[in-house]
Amino acid sequence: MSDYPYADRFAIHRSLPEEGASRDDILSMLDTMSHVEDAAWESGQCSGTMYCGDHDHYDFLNEAFSKFSYVNSLQRDLCPSSTKFEAEIIAMTLDLLGASNLRDTTPVGLVTSGGSGSIAHAMLAYRESKNSAVQRPNVIKPETAHPAFAKACHLFGIELHVAPIDPVSTQVDVGWVEEHIDENTIAIIGSACNYGYGTVDPIEELGRIALRRGVGLHVDGCLGGFILPFGRELGYDIEAFDFSVPGVTSISADTHKYGYALKGTSVLCFADKGLRNSQYFYQPDWSGGKYCSPGMDGSRSAGLLAATWAAMVQLGRSGYRRYAEQIFATSRKMQDAVHTHASLRILGSPSFLFSFTSDDFDVYHVNDFLRTKGWRLNGQQYPNALHMAVTRPQTQLGTVEKWRVDLSDAVDYALAHRDEAPKSGAIYGGVAGGPNDEADAFIKMFMAMMMDQQSSIPA
Ligand SMILES: *Cc1c(COP(=O)(O)O)cnc(C)c1O
């Protein structure tokens, strides 16, 4: 049987059907597929990705989205509401991220299509606002900072310098960062928190370095931007990472992660308007009319702005705080379960997201077993580790207990199989001796599986 998705159930389309199908039939197919797929995370065993996991909330967002889904937010004369939604999304995010501390600059923002979009626009802004003496601009990112920085550098012709991290704290080596700033450095980067380990880089120290050396400091709060401020309010030990820290010039925060909005939005905050405006695009002389756009996208759905705004206004600070409280508490309990196993070791001092490895066996054995119990953790490499980004689905009753039991059994399994090669390690784990051609070929095959299925559609 073909592994083409749903080949056994639904008609396959290789060309537009001459006569369209009925709306009812189509909606029923979509319903089937979404129910099958939702079941994979609804039990609370899937790391990250479903941040709210609450169908009532999603229904509410979908209703908000539906009222403007077909509107192009670029045509503001037709949708002044988009100006309101966007302005308020940005203002609320700036306020959450401490922009009231900025006295000498004009804090502003940009709503983008996601974390990668926010990071790309930030890197573009640093490049466009650079001193004209800078010939070959570079930025310095911690090894743990998201690949979106490497992608942005690749797209915009910026050199990327990768700073090592401390293997115990998993925080960036700030001494290395300072030593490697040169006359072409346009910005340095810190994460709050990083995707791999859930740890926060020493942003205050990076801020001091940025000010001393006259470079920008981008804080990647894509993951943490909408939850860490509430973790701090709740008394968790999280270092300041926002605009209250002198030297921070931009922060990315994803509304489509812990902002609990629909997929497709993120906010990029700038300490100063000049930096943001440097990357605006204008073409006043085109025969098709005068053109300008605030970022890389052209047409954008006003529905996403409406839904993001709706999520923020509906939840309010108390809603975000309540969810953060549940998530942090659940993460603590799940981490405590990891701590009970002498053979497992949590990396650094994480927050709501934690990552663990083992010095006694390949931790992918633990993953092999957990997969059979329905868990979906994220695999890491160098060193092999597994991470769990705790989201709202894990806060439901029974999930922590299931984690305790399954993790214990998984450790027993790992100890019993330590001399074999773990199954999932070959896919997600690091290759002994460092990256090689095989890992390269693997990742290309993975992309082809995702993108080129039309050539394998069963006849
Ligand atoms: C998810 C994430 C990104 C990238 O965001 P996308 O929305 O997937 O483009 C960047 N940084 C961190 C820390 C993230 O967790």
Short mmCIF file of C-alpha atoms and ligand atoms in Angstrom, two decimals:
data_model
loop_
_atom_site.label_atom_id
_atom_site.label_comp_id
_atom_site.label_asym_id
_atom_site.label_seq_id
_atom_site.Cartn_x
_atom_site.Cartn_y
_atom_site.Cartn_z
CA MET A 1 0.00 0.00 0.00
CA SER A 2 1.14 3.50 -0.76
CA ASP A 3 2.22 5.74 2.10
CA TYR A 4 0.74 8.72 0.28
CA PRO A 5 -1.43 10.44 2.91
CA TYR A 6 -5.02 9.19 3.02
CA ALA A 7 -4.58 7.29 -0.27
CA ASP A 8 -6.82 4.55 1.11
CA ARG A 9 -9.68 6.88 1.96
CA PHE A 10 -10.00 9.84 -0.33
CA ALA A 11 -9.86 10.62 -4.04
CA ILE A 12 -6.53 11.91 -5.25
CA HIS A 13 -6.34 14.99 -7.43
CA ARG A 14 -3.69 15.26 -10.10
CA SER A 15 -5.51 17.96 -11.98
CA LEU A 16 -8.41 20.25 -11.21
CA PRO A 17 -11.63 18.25 -11.24
CA GLU A 18 -13.80 19.29 -14.17
CA GLU A 19 -16.81 19.47 -11.86
CA GLY A 20 -16.17 20.53 -8.31
CA ALA A 21 -17.09 18.35 -5.35
CA SER A 22 -19.82 19.37 -2.95
CA ARG A 23 -18.98 21.58 -0.01
CA ASP A 24 -20.44 18.98 2.34
CA ASP A 25 -18.22 16.24 0.96
CA ILE A 26 -15.14 18.39 1.19
CA LEU A 27 -15.87 19.54 4.70
CA SER A 28 -16.49 15.99 5.79
CA MET A 29 -13.09 14.92 4.39
CA LEU A 30 -11.38 17.80 6.16
CA ASP A 31 -13.18 16.89 9.34
CA THR A 32 -11.94 13.32 9.14
CA MET A 33 -8.34 14.35 8.53
CA SER A 34 -8.29 16.94 11.30
CA HIS A 35 -9.81 14.51 13.80
CA VAL A 36 -7.23 11.85 13.02
CA GLU A 37 -4.44 14.37 13.36
CA ASP A 38 -5.71 16.14 16.48
CA ALA A 39 -5.77 12.82 18.32
CA ALA A 40 -1.96 12.78 18.17
CA TRP A 41 -1.62 15.74 20.54
CA GLU A 42 -4.91 16.00 22.42
CA SER A 43 -3.73 13.47 25.00
CA GLY A 44 -1.02 15.92 26.09
CA GLN A 45 1.89 13.75 24.99
CA CYS A 46 3.25 15.96 22.23
CA SER A 47 6.02 18.47 22.93
CA GLY A 48 5.39 22.05 21.81
CA THR A 49 3.56 22.86 18.60
CA MET A 50 -0.01 22.97 20.04
CA TYR A 51 0.35 25.79 22.50
CA CYS A 52 -3.24 26.31 23.55
CA GLY A 53 -4.77 22.98 22.57
CA ASP A 54 -8.18 24.22 23.57
CA HIS A 55 -10.81 23.72 20.88
CA ASP A 56 -13.15 26.37 22.34
CA HIS A 57 -10.36 28.89 22.05
CA TYR A 58 -9.57 27.77 18.49
CA ASP A 59 -13.27 28.04 17.55
CA PHE A 60 -13.31 31.59 18.90
CA LEU A 61 -10.16 32.50 16.93
CA ASN A 62 -11.56 30.90 13.79
CA GLU A 63 -14.69 32.96 14.13
CA ALA A 64 -12.63 36.14 14.48
CA PHE A 65 -10.49 35.05 11.51
CA SER A 66 -13.50 34.29 9.36
CA LYS A 67 -14.78 37.85 9.51
CA PHE A 68 -11.66 39.20 7.77
CA SER A 69 -10.00 36.10 6.26
CA TYR A 70 -10.58 37.29 2.70
CA VAL A 71 -9.41 40.87 3.29
CA ASN A 72 -5.97 42.00 2.17
CA SER A 73 -4.48 44.04 5.00
CA LEU A 74 -2.31 45.89 2.46
CA GLN A 75 -5.41 47.77 1.21
CA ARG A 76 -5.91 49.88 4.31
CA ASP A 77 -8.53 52.15 2.79
CA LEU A 78 -10.79 49.08 2.73
CA CYS A 79 -9.85 47.85 6.18
CA PRO A 80 -9.04 50.54 8.72
CA SER A 81 -9.71 47.83 11.30
CA SER A 82 -6.39 46.25 10.29
CA THR A 83 -4.63 49.41 11.38
CA LYS A 84 -6.32 49.15 14.75
CA PHE A 85 -5.58 45.41 15.16
CA GLU A 86 -1.95 45.75 14.12
CA ALA A 87 -1.28 48.87 16.19
CA GLU A 88 -2.77 47.28 19.29
CA ILE A 89 -1.05 43.90 18.83
CA ILE A 90 2.24 45.78 18.64
CA ALA A 91 1.45 48.14 21.52
CA MET A 92 0.35 45.32 23.84
CA THR A 93 3.46 43.30 22.98
CA LEU A 94 5.77 46.27 23.50
CA ASP A 95 4.15 46.93 26.86
CA LEU A 96 4.52 43.28 27.89
CA LEU A 97 8.19 43.39 26.90
CA GLY A 98 9.07 46.40 29.01
CA ALA A 99 9.09 49.11 26.34
CA SER A 100 7.87 51.64 28.93
CA ASN A 101 11.47 51.62 30.18
CA LEU A 102 12.63 53.22 26.93
CA ARG A 103 12.81 56.96 27.51
CA ASP A 104 15.08 58.22 24.74
CA THR A 105 13.81 56.23 21.78
CA THR A 106 10.48 55.56 20.09
CA PRO A 107 9.60 51.88 20.46
CA VAL A 108 7.68 50.38 17.54
CA GLY A 109 6.99 47.00 15.98
CA LEU A 110 6.05 44.91 13.00
CA VAL A 111 3.64 41.98 12.77
CA THR A 112 5.23 39.24 10.69
CA SER A 113 4.25 35.78 9.50
CA GLY A 114 6.06 33.88 12.26
CA GLY A 115 9.25 33.59 14.23
CA SER A 116 11.44 33.12 11.17
CA GLY A 117 9.77 36.17 9.63
CA SER A 118 10.46 38.28 12.71
CA ILE A 119 14.07 37.17 12.83
CA ALA A 120 14.54 37.79 9.10
CA HIS A 121 13.09 41.29 9.34
CA ALA A 122 15.30 42.05 12.34
CA MET A 123 18.43 40.96 10.50
CA LEU A 124 17.38 42.94 7.43
CA ALA A 125 16.80 46.03 9.59
CA TYR A 126 20.28 45.77 11.14
CA ARG A 127 21.78 45.40 7.67
CA GLU A 128 19.84 48.33 6.23
CA SER A 129 20.65 50.63 9.14
CA LYS A 130 24.32 49.77 9.26
CA ASN A 131 27.03 52.34 9.14
CA SER A 132 28.11 52.91 5.53
CA ALA A 133 31.69 52.02 6.46
CA VAL A 134 30.59 48.43 7.08
CA GLN A 135 31.43 46.44 3.96
CA ARG A 136 30.72 42.84 4.92
CA PRO A 137 28.19 42.93 7.74
CA ASN A 138 28.22 40.13 10.29
CA VAL A 139 26.14 39.05 13.26
CA ILE A 140 27.09 36.81 16.16
CA LYS A 141 24.62 34.19 17.38
CA PRO A 142 24.95 31.62 20.13
CA GLU A 143 25.15 28.08 18.74
CA THR A 144 21.79 27.44 20.43
CA ALA A 145 20.02 30.34 18.68
CA HIS A 146 17.46 29.26 16.11
CA PRO A 147 18.44 28.30 12.52
CA ALA A 148 16.20 31.17 11.35
CA PHE A 149 19.21 33.43 12.03
CA ALA A 150 21.37 31.35 9.71
CA LYS A 151 18.60 31.41 7.12
CA ALA A 152 18.28 35.21 7.35
CA CYS A 153 22.03 35.60 6.99
CA HIS A 154 21.94 33.28 3.98
CA LEU A 155 19.16 35.31 2.39
CA PHE A 156 20.54 38.76 3.09
CA GLY A 157 24.25 38.28 2.54
CA ILE A 158 25.20 38.69 6.18
CA GLU A 159 28.11 36.75 7.61
CA LEU A 160 27.17 34.58 10.56
CA HIS A 161 29.58 33.99 13.42
CA VAL A 162 28.56 31.23 15.79
CA ALA A 163 29.48 31.64 19.45
CA PRO A 164 30.03 28.52 21.56
CA ILE A 165 27.90 27.78 24.60
CA ASP A 166 28.87 26.58 28.03
CA PRO A 167 28.12 22.83 28.01
CA VAL A 168 26.78 22.91 31.57
CA SER A 169 24.67 26.07 31.66
CA THR A 170 23.99 25.91 27.88
CA GLN A 171 24.25 29.73 27.88
CA VAL A 172 26.34 31.60 25.35
CA ASP A 173 29.99 32.29 26.12
CA VAL A 174 29.76 36.08 26.45
CA GLY A 175 33.55 36.47 26.52
CA TRP A 176 33.75 34.83 23.10
CA VAL A 177 31.01 37.12 21.80
CA GLU A 178 32.81 40.25 22.93
CA GLU A 179 36.15 39.09 21.57
CA HIS A 180 34.67 38.39 18.16
CA ILE A 181 32.86 41.68 17.64
CA ASP A 182 34.67 43.56 14.89
CA GLU A 183 34.12 46.70 12.81
CA ASN A 184 31.68 44.80 10.57
CA THR A 185 29.48 43.46 13.36
CA ILE A 186 25.97 44.88 13.11
CA ALA A 187 24.28 42.91 15.88
CA ILE A 188 24.71 40.23 18.49
CA ILE A 189 21.99 37.80 19.52
CA GLY A 190 20.69 36.18 22.68
CA SER A 191 17.73 33.84 23.18
CA ALA A 192 14.99 34.07 25.82
CA CYS A 193 14.69 31.22 25.72
CA ASN A 194 16.36 29.00 23.15
CA TYR A 195 14.42 26.26 21.42
CA GLY A 196 16.75 23.39 22.29
CA TYR A 197 17.26 23.70 26.04
CA GLY A 198 14.73 26.28 27.17
CA THR A 199 17.52 28.29 28.78
CA VAL A 200 17.92 32.07 28.69
CA ASP A 201 21.21 33.64 27.63
CA PRO A 202 22.76 36.26 29.96
CA ILE A 203 20.95 39.16 28.29
CA GLU A 204 22.13 41.80 30.79
CA GLU A 205 25.76 40.97 30.07
CA LEU A 206 25.10 40.90 26.33
CA GLY A 207 23.39 44.30 26.71
CA ARG A 208 26.46 45.77 28.40
CA ILE A 209 28.66 44.41 25.62
CA ALA A 210 26.33 45.76 22.92
CA LEU A 211 26.38 49.25 24.46
CA ARG A 212 30.13 49.21 25.00
CA ARG A 213 30.79 48.15 21.40
CA GLY A 214 28.03 50.09 19.69
CA VAL A 215 26.24 47.11 18.10
CA GLY A 216 22.61 46.03 18.11
CA LEU A 217 21.30 43.30 20.42
CA HIS A 218 18.44 41.16 19.20
CA VAL A 219 16.71 39.04 21.84
CA ASP A 220 14.94 36.04 20.37
CA GLY A 221 11.81 35.72 22.47
CA CYS A 222 9.95 33.84 19.73
CA LEU A 223 9.31 31.01 22.15
CA GLY A 224 9.50 32.77 25.50
CA GLY A 225 8.20 36.25 24.72
CA PHE A 226 4.62 35.58 25.76
CA ILE A 227 5.27 33.23 28.67
CA LEU A 228 8.52 34.22 30.40
CA PRO A 229 7.21 37.66 31.48
CA PHE A 230 4.44 35.85 33.35
CA GLY A 231 6.89 33.28 34.73
CA ARG A 232 8.83 36.23 36.16
CA GLU A 233 5.65 37.68 37.65
CA LEU A 234 4.94 34.32 39.25
CA GLY A 235 8.33 34.40 40.93
CA TYR A 236 10.26 31.93 38.81
CA ASP A 237 13.95 32.66 38.66
CA ILE A 238 14.25 34.13 35.18
CA GLU A 239 16.75 36.86 34.39
CA ALA A 240 15.50 40.09 32.80
CA PHE A 241 15.60 39.82 29.01
CA ASP A 242 13.32 42.58 27.73
CA PHE A 243 13.58 46.32 27.00
CA SER A 244 14.22 46.98 30.69
CA VAL A 245 17.74 45.72 29.92
CA PRO A 246 19.92 48.52 28.55
CA GLY A 247 21.34 47.66 25.15
CA VAL A 248 18.47 45.51 23.88
CA THR A 249 17.47 46.95 20.49
CA SER A 250 14.95 44.41 19.19
CA ILE A 251 12.92 41.44 20.46
CA SER A 252 10.98 38.83 18.51
CA ALA A 253 7.94 37.25 20.24
CA ASP A 254 5.64 34.75 18.57
CA THR A 255 1.94 35.29 18.99
CA HIS A 256 1.49 31.94 17.25
CA LYS A 257 3.31 30.12 20.07
CA TYR A 258 2.57 31.12 23.68
CA GLY A 259 0.53 34.10 22.46
CA TYR A 260 -2.09 31.40 21.75
CA ALA A 261 -3.07 32.90 18.40
CA LEU A 262 -3.56 31.07 15.11
CA LYS A 263 -0.49 29.96 13.19
CA GLY A 264 0.89 32.70 11.00
CA THR A 265 1.78 35.67 13.20
CA SER A 266 4.66 36.94 15.30
CA VAL A 267 5.64 40.36 16.60
CA LEU A 268 9.00 41.97 16.05
CA CYS A 269 9.58 44.81 18.52
CA PHE A 270 12.17 47.50 18.01
CA ALA A 271 13.50 49.84 20.69
CA ASP A 272 13.56 52.56 18.08
CA LYS A 273 11.53 53.50 15.06
CA GLY A 274 14.59 54.31 12.93
CA LEU A 275 15.72 50.69 12.99
CA ARG A 276 12.34 49.36 11.91
CA ASN A 277 11.81 51.98 9.23
CA SER A 278 15.18 51.21 7.66
CA GLN A 279 13.76 48.01 6.17
CA TYR A 280 10.53 49.46 4.77
CA PHE A 281 10.22 49.02 1.02
CA TYR A 282 9.10 51.80 -1.32
CA GLN A 283 8.73 51.90 -5.08
CA PRO A 284 7.18 55.23 -5.99
CA ASP A 285 7.76 55.03 -9.76
CA TRP A 286 6.20 51.72 -10.83
CA SER A 287 3.78 51.95 -13.78
CA GLY A 288 1.36 49.80 -11.80
CA GLY A 289 1.08 52.51 -9.19
CA LYS A 290 3.00 53.71 -6.19
CA TYR A 291 3.94 50.78 -4.01
CA CYS A 292 5.12 50.38 -0.45
CA SER A 293 5.03 47.55 2.08
CA PRO A 294 6.11 47.44 5.71
CA GLY A 295 7.91 44.10 5.41
CA MET A 296 8.72 41.28 3.03
CA ASP A 297 5.16 40.10 2.56
CA GLY A 298 2.84 41.72 0.10
CA SER A 299 -0.80 40.77 0.56
CA ARG A 300 -1.56 39.46 4.02
CA SER A 301 -4.82 38.18 5.45
CA ALA A 302 -6.48 40.71 7.73
CA GLY A 303 -8.08 37.67 9.37
CA LEU A 304 -4.80 36.75 11.04
CA LEU A 305 -4.49 40.23 12.49
CA ALA A 306 -8.08 40.05 13.76
CA ALA A 307 -7.58 36.61 15.30
CA THR A 308 -4.27 37.53 16.94
CA TRP A 309 -5.79 40.70 18.36
CA ALA A 310 -8.80 38.69 19.55
CA ALA A 311 -6.60 36.15 21.34
CA MET A 312 -4.67 38.86 23.19
CA VAL A 313 -7.65 40.95 24.18
CA GLN A 314 -9.71 37.95 25.21
CA LEU A 315 -7.03 36.31 27.37
CA GLY A 316 -5.70 39.48 28.94
CA ARG A 317 -2.87 39.46 31.43
CA SER A 318 -4.78 37.25 33.85
CA GLY A 319 -5.45 34.65 31.16
CA TYR A 320 -1.81 34.51 30.11
CA ARG A 321 -0.70 34.44 33.75
CA ARG A 322 -3.08 31.60 34.61
CA TYR A 323 -1.89 29.51 31.67
CA ALA A 324 1.74 30.29 32.49
CA GLU A 325 1.18 29.22 36.09
CA GLN A 326 -0.22 25.86 34.98
CA ILE A 327 2.51 25.33 32.40
CA PHE A 328 5.39 26.23 34.73
CA ALA A 329 3.97 24.03 37.51
CA THR A 330 3.51 21.12 35.10
CA SER A 331 7.01 21.56 33.73
CA ARG A 332 8.41 21.48 37.29
CA LYS A 333 6.64 18.21 37.98
CA MET A 334 7.79 16.68 34.72
CA GLN A 335 11.37 17.81 35.43
CA ASP A 336 11.14 16.36 38.95
CA ALA A 337 10.27 13.03 37.38
CA VAL A 338 13.42 13.25 35.26
CA HIS A 339 15.49 14.10 38.36
CA THR A 340 14.40 10.89 40.08
CA HIS A 341 16.49 8.92 37.54
CA ALA A 342 20.21 8.97 38.27
CA SER A 343 20.89 8.01 34.65
CA LEU A 344 19.15 11.10 33.24
CA ARG A 345 20.54 14.63 33.33
CA ILE A 346 18.67 17.87 32.60
CA LEU A 347 20.72 20.37 30.62
CA GLY A 348 21.19 23.82 32.16
CA SER A 349 18.52 25.52 34.27
CA PRO A 350 15.45 25.39 32.08
CA SER A 351 12.05 26.96 32.53
CA PHE A 352 8.85 25.71 30.91
CA LEU A 353 10.83 23.76 28.31
CA PHE A 354 13.39 21.23 29.45
CA SER A 355 15.88 18.98 27.76
CA PHE A 356 17.61 15.90 29.11
CA THR A 357 20.37 13.56 28.12
CA SER A 358 22.06 10.51 29.64
CA ASP A 359 25.67 9.72 30.39
CA ASP A 360 24.85 6.04 30.86
CA PHE A 361 23.10 5.18 27.59
CA ASP A 362 21.98 6.79 24.36
CA VAL A 363 18.93 8.77 25.42
CA TYR A 364 17.24 7.83 22.13
CA HIS A 365 16.50 4.47 23.76
CA VAL A 366 14.23 6.41 26.10
CA ASN A 367 12.65 8.02 23.04
CA ASP A 368 12.17 4.63 21.36
CA PHE A 369 10.16 3.43 24.33
CA LEU A 370 8.21 6.66 24.87
CA ARG A 371 7.13 6.62 21.23
CA THR A 372 5.44 3.28 21.76
CA LYS A 373 3.45 4.95 24.56
CA GLY A 374 2.28 7.81 22.36
CA TRP A 375 4.80 10.45 23.40
CA ARG A 376 6.30 12.78 20.81
CA LEU A 377 9.38 14.54 22.14
CA ASN A 378 11.78 16.63 20.06
CA GLY A 379 15.12 15.03 19.27
CA GLN A 380 18.39 16.90 19.66
CA GLN A 381 22.01 16.20 18.84
CA TYR A 382 25.55 17.07 20.01
CA PRO A 383 24.88 15.82 22.61
CA ASN A 384 21.94 13.51 21.91
CA ALA A 385 19.10 14.81 24.05
CA LEU A 386 15.30 14.96 24.11
CA HIS A 387 13.25 17.99 24.82
CA MET A 388 9.76 18.63 26.03
CA ALA A 389 8.26 22.06 25.48
CA VAL A 390 5.42 22.02 27.98
CA THR A 391 2.25 23.53 26.57
CA ARG A 392 -1.35 23.60 27.76
CA PRO A 393 -2.21 20.06 26.61
CA GLN A 394 0.26 18.71 29.21
CA THR A 395 -1.51 20.58 32.00
CA GLN A 396 -4.58 18.37 31.78
CA LEU A 397 -5.23 15.91 34.56
CA GLY A 398 -3.28 12.66 34.32
CA THR A 399 -0.57 13.69 31.87
CA VAL A 400 2.15 14.22 34.49
CA GLU A 401 1.34 10.89 36.12
CA LYS A 402 1.52 9.14 32.77
CA TRP A 403 4.87 10.85 32.18
CA ARG A 404 6.22 9.56 35.51
CA VAL A 405 5.19 6.00 34.79
CA ASP A 406 6.22 5.91 31.13
CA LEU A 407 9.54 7.61 31.81
CA SER A 408 10.41 5.04 34.50
CA ASP A 409 9.61 2.20 32.15
CA ALA A 410 11.56 3.95 29.40
CA VAL A 411 14.65 4.17 31.61
CA ASP A 412 14.36 0.44 32.40
CA TYR A 413 14.06 -0.23 28.69
CA ALA A 414 17.08 1.95 27.93
CA LEU A 415 19.23 0.21 30.55
CA ALA A 416 18.23 -3.17 29.12
CA HIS A 417 18.99 -2.13 25.53
CA ARG A 418 22.01 0.09 26.12
CA ASP A 419 24.29 -2.11 23.98
CA GLU A 420 22.10 -1.83 20.91
CA ALA A 421 21.67 1.12 18.59
CA PRO A 422 18.47 3.02 19.33
CA LYS A 423 15.95 3.08 16.48
CA SER A 424 14.98 6.74 16.58
CA GLY A 425 18.59 7.82 17.16
CA ALA A 426 19.45 7.07 13.55
CA ILE A 427 16.87 9.60 12.44
CA TYR A 428 17.05 12.37 14.99
CA GLY A 429 20.27 11.86 16.86
CA GLY A 430 23.74 13.14 16.09
CA VAL A 431 26.20 11.09 14.10
CA ALA A 432 29.18 9.84 16.07
CA GLY A 433 32.23 11.91 15.21
CA GLY A 434 30.18 14.87 14.00
CA PRO A 435 28.06 15.68 10.95
CA ASN A 436 28.85 13.77 7.75
CA ASP A 437 27.63 13.30 4.18
CA GLU A 438 25.10 10.71 5.29
CA ALA A 439 23.38 13.20 7.60
CA ASP A 440 23.38 15.62 4.68
CA ALA A 441 21.78 13.10 2.35
CA PHE A 442 19.23 12.20 5.02
CA ILE A 443 17.99 15.72 5.50
CA LYS A 444 17.64 16.15 1.72
CA MET A 445 15.62 12.97 1.50
CA PHE A 446 13.39 14.24 4.29
CA MET A 447 12.70 17.44 2.36
CA ALA A 448 11.91 15.46 -0.79
CA MET A 449 9.45 13.29 1.14
CA MET A 450 7.69 16.41 2.31
CA MET A 451 7.67 18.29 -0.99
CA ASP A 452 7.78 15.90 -3.92
CA GLN A 453 4.93 13.55 -3.17
CA GLN A 454 3.12 14.49 -6.35
CA SER A 455 5.56 12.30 -8.24
CA SER A 456 4.63 9.35 -6.06
CA ILE A 457 0.85 9.73 -6.15
CA PRO A 458 -0.52 6.21 -6.56
CA ALA A 459 -2.24 5.62 -9.90
C1 LIG B 1 9.96 28.57 16.90
C2 LIG B 1 11.16 29.40 17.12
C3 LIG B 1 11.66 30.24 16.11
C4 LIG B 1 11.13 30.23 14.71
O1 LIG B 1 9.81 30.47 14.64
P1 LIG B 1 8.85 29.97 13.46
O2 LIG B 1 7.56 30.54 13.88
O3 LIG B 1 8.89 28.48 13.45
O4 LIG B 1 9.34 30.53 12.18
C5 LIG B 1 12.71 31.06 16.43
N1 LIG B 1 13.27 31.04 17.65
C6 LIG B 1 12.83 30.24 18.64
C7 LIG B 1 13.50 30.26 19.97
C8 LIG B 1 11.77 29.39 18.40
O5 LIG B 1 11.36 28.55 19.35
#
